[in-house]
mmCIF file of C-alpha atoms in Angstrom:
data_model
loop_
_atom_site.group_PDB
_atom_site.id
_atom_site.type_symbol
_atom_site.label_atom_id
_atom_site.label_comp_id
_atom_site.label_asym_id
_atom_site.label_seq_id
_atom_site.Cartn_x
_atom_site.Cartn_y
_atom_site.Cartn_z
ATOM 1 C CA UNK A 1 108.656 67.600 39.015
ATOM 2 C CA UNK A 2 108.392 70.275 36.412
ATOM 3 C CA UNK A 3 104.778 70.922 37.179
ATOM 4 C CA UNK A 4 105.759 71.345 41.072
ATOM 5 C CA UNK A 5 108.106 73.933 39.962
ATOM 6 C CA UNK A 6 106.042 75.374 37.932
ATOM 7 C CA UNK A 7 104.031 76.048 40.605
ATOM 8 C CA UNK A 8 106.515 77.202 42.856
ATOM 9 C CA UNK A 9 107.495 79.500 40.452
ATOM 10 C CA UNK A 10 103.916 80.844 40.074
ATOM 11 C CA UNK A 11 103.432 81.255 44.168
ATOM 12 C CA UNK A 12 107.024 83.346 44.318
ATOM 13 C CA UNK A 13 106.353 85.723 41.241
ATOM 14 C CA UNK A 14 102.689 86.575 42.574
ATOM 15 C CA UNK A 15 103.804 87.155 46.295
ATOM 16 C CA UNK A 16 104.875 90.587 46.288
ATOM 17 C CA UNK A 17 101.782 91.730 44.423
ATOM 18 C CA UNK A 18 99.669 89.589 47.308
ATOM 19 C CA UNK A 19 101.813 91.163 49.973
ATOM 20 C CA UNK A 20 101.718 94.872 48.339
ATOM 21 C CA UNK A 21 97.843 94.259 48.492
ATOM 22 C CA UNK A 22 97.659 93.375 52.212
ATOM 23 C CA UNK A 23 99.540 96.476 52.958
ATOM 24 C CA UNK A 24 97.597 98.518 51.134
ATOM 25 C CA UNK A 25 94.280 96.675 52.173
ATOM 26 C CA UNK A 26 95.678 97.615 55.855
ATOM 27 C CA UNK A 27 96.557 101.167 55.860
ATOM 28 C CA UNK A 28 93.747 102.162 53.527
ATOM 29 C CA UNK A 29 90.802 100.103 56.183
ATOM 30 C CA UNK A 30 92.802 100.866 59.581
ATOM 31 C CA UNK A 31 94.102 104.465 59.349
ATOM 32 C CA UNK A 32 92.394 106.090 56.368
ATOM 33 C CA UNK A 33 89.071 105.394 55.982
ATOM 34 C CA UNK A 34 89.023 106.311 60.013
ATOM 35 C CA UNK A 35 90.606 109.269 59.538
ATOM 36 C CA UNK A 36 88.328 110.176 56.650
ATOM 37 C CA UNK A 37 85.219 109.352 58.695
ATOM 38 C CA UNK A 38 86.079 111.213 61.281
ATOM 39 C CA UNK A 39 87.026 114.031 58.977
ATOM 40 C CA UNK A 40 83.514 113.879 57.582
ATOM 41 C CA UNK A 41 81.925 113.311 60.447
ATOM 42 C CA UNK A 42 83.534 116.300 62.058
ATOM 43 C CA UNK A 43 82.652 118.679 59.491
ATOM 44 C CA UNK A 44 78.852 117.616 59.467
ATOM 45 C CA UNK A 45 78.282 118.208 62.922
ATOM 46 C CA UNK A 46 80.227 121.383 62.502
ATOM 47 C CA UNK A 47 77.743 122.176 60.000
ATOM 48 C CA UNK A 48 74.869 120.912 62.167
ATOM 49 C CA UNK A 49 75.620 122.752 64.869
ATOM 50 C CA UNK A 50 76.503 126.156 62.857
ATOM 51 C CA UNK A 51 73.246 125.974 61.109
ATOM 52 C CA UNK A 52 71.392 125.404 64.084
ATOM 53 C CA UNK A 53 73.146 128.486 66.158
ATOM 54 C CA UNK A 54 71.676 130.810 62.487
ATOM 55 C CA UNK A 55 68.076 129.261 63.194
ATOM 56 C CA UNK A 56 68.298 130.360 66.752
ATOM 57 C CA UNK A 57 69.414 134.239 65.746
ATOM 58 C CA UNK A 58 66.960 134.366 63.560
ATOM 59 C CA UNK A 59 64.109 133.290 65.198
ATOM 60 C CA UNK A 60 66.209 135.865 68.500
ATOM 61 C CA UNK A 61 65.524 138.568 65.577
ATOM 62 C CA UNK A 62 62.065 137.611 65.299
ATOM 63 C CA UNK A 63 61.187 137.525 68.708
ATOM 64 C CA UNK A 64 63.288 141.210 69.035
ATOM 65 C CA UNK A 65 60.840 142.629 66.064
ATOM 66 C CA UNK A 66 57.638 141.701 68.048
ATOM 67 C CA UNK A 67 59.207 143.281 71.206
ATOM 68 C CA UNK A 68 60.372 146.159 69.501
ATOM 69 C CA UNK A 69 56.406 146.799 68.050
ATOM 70 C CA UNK A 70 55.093 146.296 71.611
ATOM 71 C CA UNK A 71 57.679 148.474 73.010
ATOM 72 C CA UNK A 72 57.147 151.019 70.533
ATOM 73 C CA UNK A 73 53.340 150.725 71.426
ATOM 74 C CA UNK A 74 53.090 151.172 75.120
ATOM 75 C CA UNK A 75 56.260 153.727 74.938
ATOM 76 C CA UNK A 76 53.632 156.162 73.031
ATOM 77 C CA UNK A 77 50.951 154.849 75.264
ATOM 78 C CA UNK A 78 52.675 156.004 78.319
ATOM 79 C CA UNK A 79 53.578 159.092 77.132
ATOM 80 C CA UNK A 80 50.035 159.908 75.944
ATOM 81 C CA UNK A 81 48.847 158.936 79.882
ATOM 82 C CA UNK A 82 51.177 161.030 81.332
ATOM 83 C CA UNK A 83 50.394 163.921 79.335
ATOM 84 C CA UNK A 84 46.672 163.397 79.953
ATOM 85 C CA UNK A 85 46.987 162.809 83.170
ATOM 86 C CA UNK A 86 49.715 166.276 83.815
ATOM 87 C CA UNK A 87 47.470 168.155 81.300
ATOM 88 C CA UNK A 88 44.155 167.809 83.906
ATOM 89 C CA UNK A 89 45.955 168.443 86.755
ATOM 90 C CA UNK A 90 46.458 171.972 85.266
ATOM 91 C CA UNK A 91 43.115 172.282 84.722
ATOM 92 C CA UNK A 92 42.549 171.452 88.196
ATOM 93 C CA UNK A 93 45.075 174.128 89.329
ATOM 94 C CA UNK A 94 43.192 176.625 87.407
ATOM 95 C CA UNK A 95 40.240 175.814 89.077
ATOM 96 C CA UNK A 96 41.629 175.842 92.440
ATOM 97 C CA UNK A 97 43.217 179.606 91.822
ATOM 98 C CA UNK A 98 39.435 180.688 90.848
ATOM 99 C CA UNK A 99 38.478 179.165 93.651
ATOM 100 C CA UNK A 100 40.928 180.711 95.887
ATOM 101 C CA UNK A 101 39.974 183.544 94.225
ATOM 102 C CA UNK A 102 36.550 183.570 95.243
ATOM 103 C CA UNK A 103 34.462 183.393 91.561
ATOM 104 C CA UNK A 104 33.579 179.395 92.465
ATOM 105 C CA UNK A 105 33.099 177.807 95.514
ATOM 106 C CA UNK A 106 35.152 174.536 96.574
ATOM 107 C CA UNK A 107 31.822 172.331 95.934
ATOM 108 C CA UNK A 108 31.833 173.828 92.344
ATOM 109 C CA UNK A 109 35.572 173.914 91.696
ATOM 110 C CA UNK A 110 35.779 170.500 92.482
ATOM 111 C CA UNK A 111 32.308 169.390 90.425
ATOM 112 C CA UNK A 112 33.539 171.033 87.292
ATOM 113 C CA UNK A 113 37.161 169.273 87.690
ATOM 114 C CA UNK A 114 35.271 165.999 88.178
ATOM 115 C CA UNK A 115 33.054 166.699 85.058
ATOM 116 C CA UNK A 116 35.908 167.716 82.717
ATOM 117 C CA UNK A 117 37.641 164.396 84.271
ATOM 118 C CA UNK A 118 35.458 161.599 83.510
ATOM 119 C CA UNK A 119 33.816 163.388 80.098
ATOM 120 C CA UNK A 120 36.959 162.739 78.620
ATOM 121 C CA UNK A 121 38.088 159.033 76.797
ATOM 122 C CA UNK A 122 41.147 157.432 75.708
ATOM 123 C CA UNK A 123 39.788 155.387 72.131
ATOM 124 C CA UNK A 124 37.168 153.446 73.904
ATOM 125 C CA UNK A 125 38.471 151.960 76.664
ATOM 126 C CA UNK A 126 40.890 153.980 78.334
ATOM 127 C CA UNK A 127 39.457 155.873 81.252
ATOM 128 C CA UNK A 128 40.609 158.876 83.457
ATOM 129 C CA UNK A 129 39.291 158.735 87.231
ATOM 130 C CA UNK A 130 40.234 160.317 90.516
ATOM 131 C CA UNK A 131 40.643 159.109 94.246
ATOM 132 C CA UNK A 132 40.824 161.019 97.620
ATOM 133 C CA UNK A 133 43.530 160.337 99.638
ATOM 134 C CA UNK A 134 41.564 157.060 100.962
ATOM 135 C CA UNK A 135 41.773 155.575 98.311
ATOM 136 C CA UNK A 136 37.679 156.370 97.282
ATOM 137 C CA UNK A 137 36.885 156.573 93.615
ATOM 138 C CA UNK A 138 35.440 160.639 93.743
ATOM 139 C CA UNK A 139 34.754 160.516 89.904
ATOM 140 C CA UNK A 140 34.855 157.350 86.962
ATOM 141 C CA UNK A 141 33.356 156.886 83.656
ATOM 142 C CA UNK A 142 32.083 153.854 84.963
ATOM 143 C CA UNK A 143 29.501 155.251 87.449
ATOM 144 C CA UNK A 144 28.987 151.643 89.102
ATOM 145 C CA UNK A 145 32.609 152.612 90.061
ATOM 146 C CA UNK A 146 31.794 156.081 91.635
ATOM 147 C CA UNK A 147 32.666 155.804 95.364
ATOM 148 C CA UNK A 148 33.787 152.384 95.598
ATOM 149 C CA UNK A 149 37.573 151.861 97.025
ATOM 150 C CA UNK A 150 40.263 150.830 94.401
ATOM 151 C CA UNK A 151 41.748 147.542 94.420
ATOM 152 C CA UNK A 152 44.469 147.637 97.737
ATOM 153 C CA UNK A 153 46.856 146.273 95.705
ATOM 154 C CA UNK A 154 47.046 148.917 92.748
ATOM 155 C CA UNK A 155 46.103 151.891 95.034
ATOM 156 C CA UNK A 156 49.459 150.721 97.182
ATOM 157 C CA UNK A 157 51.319 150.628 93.715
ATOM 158 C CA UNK A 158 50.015 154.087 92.735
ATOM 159 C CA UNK A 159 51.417 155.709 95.984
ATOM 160 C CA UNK A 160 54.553 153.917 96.536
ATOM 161 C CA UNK A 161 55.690 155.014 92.586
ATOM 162 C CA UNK A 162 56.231 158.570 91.807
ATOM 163 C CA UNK A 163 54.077 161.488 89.600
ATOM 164 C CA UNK A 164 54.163 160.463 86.279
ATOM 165 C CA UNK A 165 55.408 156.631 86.549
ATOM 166 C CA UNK A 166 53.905 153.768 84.724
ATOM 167 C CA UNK A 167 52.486 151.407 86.481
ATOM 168 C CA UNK A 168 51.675 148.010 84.786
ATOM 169 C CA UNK A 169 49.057 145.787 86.634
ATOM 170 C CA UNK A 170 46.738 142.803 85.952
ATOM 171 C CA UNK A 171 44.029 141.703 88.494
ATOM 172 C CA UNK A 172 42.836 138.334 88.708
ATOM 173 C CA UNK A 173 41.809 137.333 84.892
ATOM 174 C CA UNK A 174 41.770 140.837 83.761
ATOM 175 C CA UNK A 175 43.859 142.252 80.894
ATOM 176 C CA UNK A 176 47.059 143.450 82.082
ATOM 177 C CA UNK A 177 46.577 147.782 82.274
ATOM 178 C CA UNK A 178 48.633 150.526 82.215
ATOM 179 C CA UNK A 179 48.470 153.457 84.665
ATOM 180 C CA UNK A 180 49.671 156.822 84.812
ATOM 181 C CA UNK A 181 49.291 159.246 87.808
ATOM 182 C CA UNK A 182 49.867 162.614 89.239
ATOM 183 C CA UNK A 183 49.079 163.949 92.375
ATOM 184 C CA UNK A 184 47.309 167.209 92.648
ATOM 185 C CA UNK A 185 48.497 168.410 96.447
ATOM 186 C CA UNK A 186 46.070 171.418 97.224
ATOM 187 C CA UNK A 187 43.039 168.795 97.346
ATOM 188 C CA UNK A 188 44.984 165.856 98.286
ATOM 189 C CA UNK A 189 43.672 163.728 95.353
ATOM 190 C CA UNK A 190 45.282 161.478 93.021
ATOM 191 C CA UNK A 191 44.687 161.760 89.211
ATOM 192 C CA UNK A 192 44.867 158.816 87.247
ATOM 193 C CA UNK A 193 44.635 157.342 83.718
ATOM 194 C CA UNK A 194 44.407 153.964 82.782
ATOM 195 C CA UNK A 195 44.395 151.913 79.485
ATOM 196 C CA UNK A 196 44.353 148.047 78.818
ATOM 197 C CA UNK A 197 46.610 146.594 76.758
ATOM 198 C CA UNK A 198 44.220 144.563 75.148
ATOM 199 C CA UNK A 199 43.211 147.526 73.017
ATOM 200 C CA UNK A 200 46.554 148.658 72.051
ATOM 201 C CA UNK A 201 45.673 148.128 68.407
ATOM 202 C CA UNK A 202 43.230 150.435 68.144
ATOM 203 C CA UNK A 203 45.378 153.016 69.282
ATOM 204 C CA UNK A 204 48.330 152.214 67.098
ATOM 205 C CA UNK A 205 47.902 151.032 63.265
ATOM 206 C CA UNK A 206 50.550 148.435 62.022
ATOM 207 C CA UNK A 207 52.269 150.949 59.599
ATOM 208 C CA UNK A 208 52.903 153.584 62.519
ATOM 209 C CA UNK A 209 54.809 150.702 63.944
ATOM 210 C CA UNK A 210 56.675 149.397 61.181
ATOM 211 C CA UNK A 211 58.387 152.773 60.911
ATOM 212 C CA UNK A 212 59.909 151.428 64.127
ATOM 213 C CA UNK A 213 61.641 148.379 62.771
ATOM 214 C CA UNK A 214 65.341 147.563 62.044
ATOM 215 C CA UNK A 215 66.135 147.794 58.387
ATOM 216 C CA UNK A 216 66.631 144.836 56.078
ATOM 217 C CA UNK A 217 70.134 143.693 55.922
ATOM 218 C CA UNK A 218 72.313 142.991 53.349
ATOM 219 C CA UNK A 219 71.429 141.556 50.458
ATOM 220 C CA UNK A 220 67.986 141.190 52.387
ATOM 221 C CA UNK A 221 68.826 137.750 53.648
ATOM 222 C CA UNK A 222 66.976 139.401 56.586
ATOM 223 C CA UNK A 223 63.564 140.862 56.121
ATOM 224 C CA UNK A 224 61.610 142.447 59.469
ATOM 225 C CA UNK A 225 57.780 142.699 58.954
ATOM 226 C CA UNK A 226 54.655 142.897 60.814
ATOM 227 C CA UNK A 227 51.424 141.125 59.927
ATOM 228 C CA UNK A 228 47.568 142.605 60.211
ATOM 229 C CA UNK A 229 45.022 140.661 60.667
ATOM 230 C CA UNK A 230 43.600 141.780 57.303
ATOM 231 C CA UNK A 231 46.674 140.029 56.061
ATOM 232 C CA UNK A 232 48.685 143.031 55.172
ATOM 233 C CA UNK A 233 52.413 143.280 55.263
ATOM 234 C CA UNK A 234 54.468 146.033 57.199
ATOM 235 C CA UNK A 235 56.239 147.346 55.317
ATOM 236 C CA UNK A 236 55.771 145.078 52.284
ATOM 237 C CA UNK A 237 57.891 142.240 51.549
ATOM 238 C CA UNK A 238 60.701 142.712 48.580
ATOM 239 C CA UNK A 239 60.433 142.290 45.041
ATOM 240 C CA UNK A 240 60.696 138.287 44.754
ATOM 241 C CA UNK A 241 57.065 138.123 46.847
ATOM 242 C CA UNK A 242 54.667 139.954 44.549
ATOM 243 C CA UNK A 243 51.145 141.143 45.686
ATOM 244 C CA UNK A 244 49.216 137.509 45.108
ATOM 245 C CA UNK A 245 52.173 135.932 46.500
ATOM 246 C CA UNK A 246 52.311 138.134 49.432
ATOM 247 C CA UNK A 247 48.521 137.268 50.278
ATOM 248 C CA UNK A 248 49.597 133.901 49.453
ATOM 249 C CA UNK A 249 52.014 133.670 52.461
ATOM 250 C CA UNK A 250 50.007 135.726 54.551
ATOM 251 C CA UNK A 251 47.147 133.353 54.126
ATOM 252 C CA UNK A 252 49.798 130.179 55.476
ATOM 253 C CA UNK A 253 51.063 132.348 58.060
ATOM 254 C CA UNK A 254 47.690 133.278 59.402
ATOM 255 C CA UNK A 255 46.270 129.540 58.777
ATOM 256 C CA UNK A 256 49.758 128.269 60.516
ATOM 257 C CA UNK A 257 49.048 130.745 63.669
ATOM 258 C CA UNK A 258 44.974 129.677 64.195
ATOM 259 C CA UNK A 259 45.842 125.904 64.464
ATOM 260 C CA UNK A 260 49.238 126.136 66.489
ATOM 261 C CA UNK A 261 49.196 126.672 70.450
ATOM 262 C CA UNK A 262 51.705 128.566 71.391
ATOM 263 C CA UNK A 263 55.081 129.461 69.796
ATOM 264 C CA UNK A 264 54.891 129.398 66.131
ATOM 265 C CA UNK A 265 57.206 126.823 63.898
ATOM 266 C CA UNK A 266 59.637 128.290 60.815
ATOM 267 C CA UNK A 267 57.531 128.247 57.851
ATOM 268 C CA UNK A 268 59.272 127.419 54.240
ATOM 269 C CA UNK A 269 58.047 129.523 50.838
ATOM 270 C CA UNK A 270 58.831 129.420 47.785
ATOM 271 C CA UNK A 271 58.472 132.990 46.573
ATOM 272 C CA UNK A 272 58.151 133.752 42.665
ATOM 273 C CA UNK A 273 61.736 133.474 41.600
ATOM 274 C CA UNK A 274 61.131 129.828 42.927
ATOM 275 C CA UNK A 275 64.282 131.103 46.123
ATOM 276 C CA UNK A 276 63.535 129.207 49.058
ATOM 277 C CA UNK A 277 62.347 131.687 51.705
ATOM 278 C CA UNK A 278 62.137 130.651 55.696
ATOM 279 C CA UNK A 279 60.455 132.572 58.022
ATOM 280 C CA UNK A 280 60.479 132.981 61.443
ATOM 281 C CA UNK A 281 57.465 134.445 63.500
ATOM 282 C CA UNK A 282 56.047 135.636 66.644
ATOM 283 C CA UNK A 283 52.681 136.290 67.761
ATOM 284 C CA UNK A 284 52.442 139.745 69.709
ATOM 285 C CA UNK A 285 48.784 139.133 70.689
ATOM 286 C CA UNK A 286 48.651 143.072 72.696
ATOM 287 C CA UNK A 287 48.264 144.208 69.033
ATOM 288 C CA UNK A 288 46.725 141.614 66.934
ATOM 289 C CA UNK A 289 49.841 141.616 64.873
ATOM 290 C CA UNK A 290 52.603 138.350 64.256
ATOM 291 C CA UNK A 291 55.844 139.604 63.955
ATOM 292 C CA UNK A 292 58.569 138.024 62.039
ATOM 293 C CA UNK A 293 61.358 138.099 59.632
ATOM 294 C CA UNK A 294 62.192 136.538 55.860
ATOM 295 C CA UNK A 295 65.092 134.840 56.124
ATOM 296 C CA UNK A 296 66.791 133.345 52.937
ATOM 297 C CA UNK A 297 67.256 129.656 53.175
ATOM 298 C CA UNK A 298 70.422 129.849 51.160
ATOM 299 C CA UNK A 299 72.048 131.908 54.067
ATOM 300 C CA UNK A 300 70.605 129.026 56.869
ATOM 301 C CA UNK A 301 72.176 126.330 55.065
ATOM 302 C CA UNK A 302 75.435 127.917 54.088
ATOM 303 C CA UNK A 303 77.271 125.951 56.671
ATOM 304 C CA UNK A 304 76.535 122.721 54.525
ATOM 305 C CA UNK A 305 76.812 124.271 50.943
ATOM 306 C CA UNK A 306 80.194 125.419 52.244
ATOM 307 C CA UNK A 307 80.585 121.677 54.185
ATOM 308 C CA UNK A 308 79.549 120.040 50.622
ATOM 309 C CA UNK A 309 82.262 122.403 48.859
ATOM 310 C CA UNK A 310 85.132 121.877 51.135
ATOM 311 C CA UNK A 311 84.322 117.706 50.915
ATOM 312 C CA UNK A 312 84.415 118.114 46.946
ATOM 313 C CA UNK A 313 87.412 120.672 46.607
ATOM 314 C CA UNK A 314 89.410 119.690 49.477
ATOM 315 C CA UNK A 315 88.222 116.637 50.942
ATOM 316 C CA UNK A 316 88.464 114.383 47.636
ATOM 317 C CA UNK A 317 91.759 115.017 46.195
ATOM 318 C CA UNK A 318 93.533 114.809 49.742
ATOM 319 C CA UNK A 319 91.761 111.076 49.403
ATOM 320 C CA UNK A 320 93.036 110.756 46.429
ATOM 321 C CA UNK A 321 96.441 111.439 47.615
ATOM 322 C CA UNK A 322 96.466 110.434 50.517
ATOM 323 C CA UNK A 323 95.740 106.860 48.424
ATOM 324 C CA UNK A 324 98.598 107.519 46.525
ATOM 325 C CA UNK A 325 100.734 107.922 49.765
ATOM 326 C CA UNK A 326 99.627 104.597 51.074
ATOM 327 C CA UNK A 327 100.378 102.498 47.603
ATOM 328 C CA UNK A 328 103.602 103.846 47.406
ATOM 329 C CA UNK A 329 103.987 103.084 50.821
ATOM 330 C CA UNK A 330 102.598 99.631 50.591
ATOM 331 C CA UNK A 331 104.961 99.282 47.569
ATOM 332 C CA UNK A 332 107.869 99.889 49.355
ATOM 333 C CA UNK A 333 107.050 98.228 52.494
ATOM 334 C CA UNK A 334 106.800 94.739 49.331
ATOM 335 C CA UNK A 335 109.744 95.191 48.045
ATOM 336 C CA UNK A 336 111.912 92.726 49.846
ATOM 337 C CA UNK A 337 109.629 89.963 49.203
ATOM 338 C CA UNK A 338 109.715 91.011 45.255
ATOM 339 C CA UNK A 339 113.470 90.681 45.208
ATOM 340 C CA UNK A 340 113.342 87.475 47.675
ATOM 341 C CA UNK A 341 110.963 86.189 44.837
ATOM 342 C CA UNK A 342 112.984 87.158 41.847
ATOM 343 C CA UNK A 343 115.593 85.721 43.537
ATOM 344 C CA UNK A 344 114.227 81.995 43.644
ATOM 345 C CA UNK A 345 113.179 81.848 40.624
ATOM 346 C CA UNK A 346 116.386 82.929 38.932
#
């Protein structure tokens, strides 16, 4: 009898604690650790996403530094068509006032504007020609070309857009080529000047271009350049990437571009301060150059250092609390069943 009493007694006193632990079990599996997971899981995909939207600017910024160079590029190229192009048509007037004026004859005005046409080159394979208004090649540098008809295409393009104009145009496999023409009215022929873009880098060296670039930003998390094929940098990187470590990258870059098809991948480096570097690239294959900027990898993965940060300074001790909350609660919630216990065994 004593030893069943005992045991009663033993079942009573440790009742509330059993009771407390349920409760606590319960709140702490059913509504905290949810809300905590969700909490977390919120935050990491917040992360995610946030560091995924500063991959995509950069590599936007990338792609806008390669367009920028090209634009820069055919910009000057244009302007040094037109001007070749406007400057013979003066010297065409000239010749047409002397002939008007009776010192040369039409057949010699015209020869020595044809002459002074085709003798003159734009690097080595720009080329100036002229056309009746048929459409007839009068005059080329290419004599197979001599009195042949243009392409019906272009010559349609050339007289639909006005003196001056650009016109960019690719036939068949060709390299895509810029024209520029004026139209000299008093012998109803058509000068024009043409360049393919192909050659662009002859005309245009890689530091002439770089001038062109946005500036670094602060800090220089961001870092514009322009790669040669000599594996130079334009202009050269900052301070952390010295002059072997520069041809060091340039050497990955240049390996990563020959065996990749295509868009080019982000490229991790460590540069000499042992910073992670990432950078983002684009080929811009008019001028033989890959574009691209040096981002730091500290500002791509901010999102998470700040994620990491918040779970540490704000995430644990509201746990911790929050913990705290619920035993208090569960203690509470006990309570009757401690004094229903003290109260049997008394």
């Amino acid at each position: 009898h004593r030893l069943g009493q005992a045991s009663s007694t033993f079942r009573l006193a440790v009742l509330p604690m059993t009771t407390r632990s349920k409760i606590f079990s319960t709140y702490t599996i059913f509504l905290l650790l949810p809300l905590v997971l969700v909490l977390l899981t919120g935050g990491y995909l917040s992360a995610s996403k946030q560091t995924e939207q500063r991959q995509q600017q950069a590599q936007a910024l990338a792609d806008a530094v390669a367009a920028q160079a090209l634009s820069t590029a055919t910009a000057a190229l244009a302007q040094n068509l037109r001007s070749l192009v406007e400057s013979n048509q003066q010297l065409f007037a000239v010749l047409d006032e002397k002939m008007r004026a009776g010192s040369l004859s039409r057949e010699e005005a015209q020869r020595l504007a044809l002459d002074g046409l085709i003798a003159q080159r734009i690097a080595a394979q720009g080329t100036l020609f002229c056309l009746d208004s048929q459409g007839l090649i009068l005059a080329h540098a290419n004599k197979a070309l001599t009195h042949t008809h243009l392409d019906a295409d272009l010559l349609s393009r050339l007289r639909i857009n006005p003196p001056g104009s650009i016109i960019w145009h690719q036939q068949g496999k060709q390299p895509t080529t810029l024209f520029s023409k004026v139209d000299f009215l008093p012998w109803n022929w058509t000068i024009v000047a043409s360049f393919p873009l192909t050659e662009l880098s002859h005309l245009f060296p890689p530091q002439r271009l770089a001038q062109s670039l946005p500036q670094a930003t602060a800090h220089e998390a961001t870092q514009p350049f322009l790669l040669d094929s000599s594996g130079t940098f334009w202009p050269p990187l900052p301070a952390p990437f010295a002059g072997a470590d520069q041809r060091q990258l340039a050497a990955e870059i240049q390996q990563l571009a020959s065996q990749t098809q295509g868009d080019l991948p982000a490229l991790q480096h460590n540069d000499q301060s042992l910073n992670e570097r990432t950078l983002f690239l684009q080929r811009v294959e008019e001028l033989n150059l890959i574009a691209g900027i040096v981002v730091a990898s500290s500002h791509l993965s901010q999102p998470f250092t700040q994620f990491y940060r918040n779970c540490l300074l704000i995430g644990l001790p509201t746990t911790l609390l929050m913990l705290g909350v619920v035993f208090l609660l569960a203690q509470r919630l006990s309570a009757p069943y401690a004094r229903l216990a003290s109260a049997l065994t008394t």
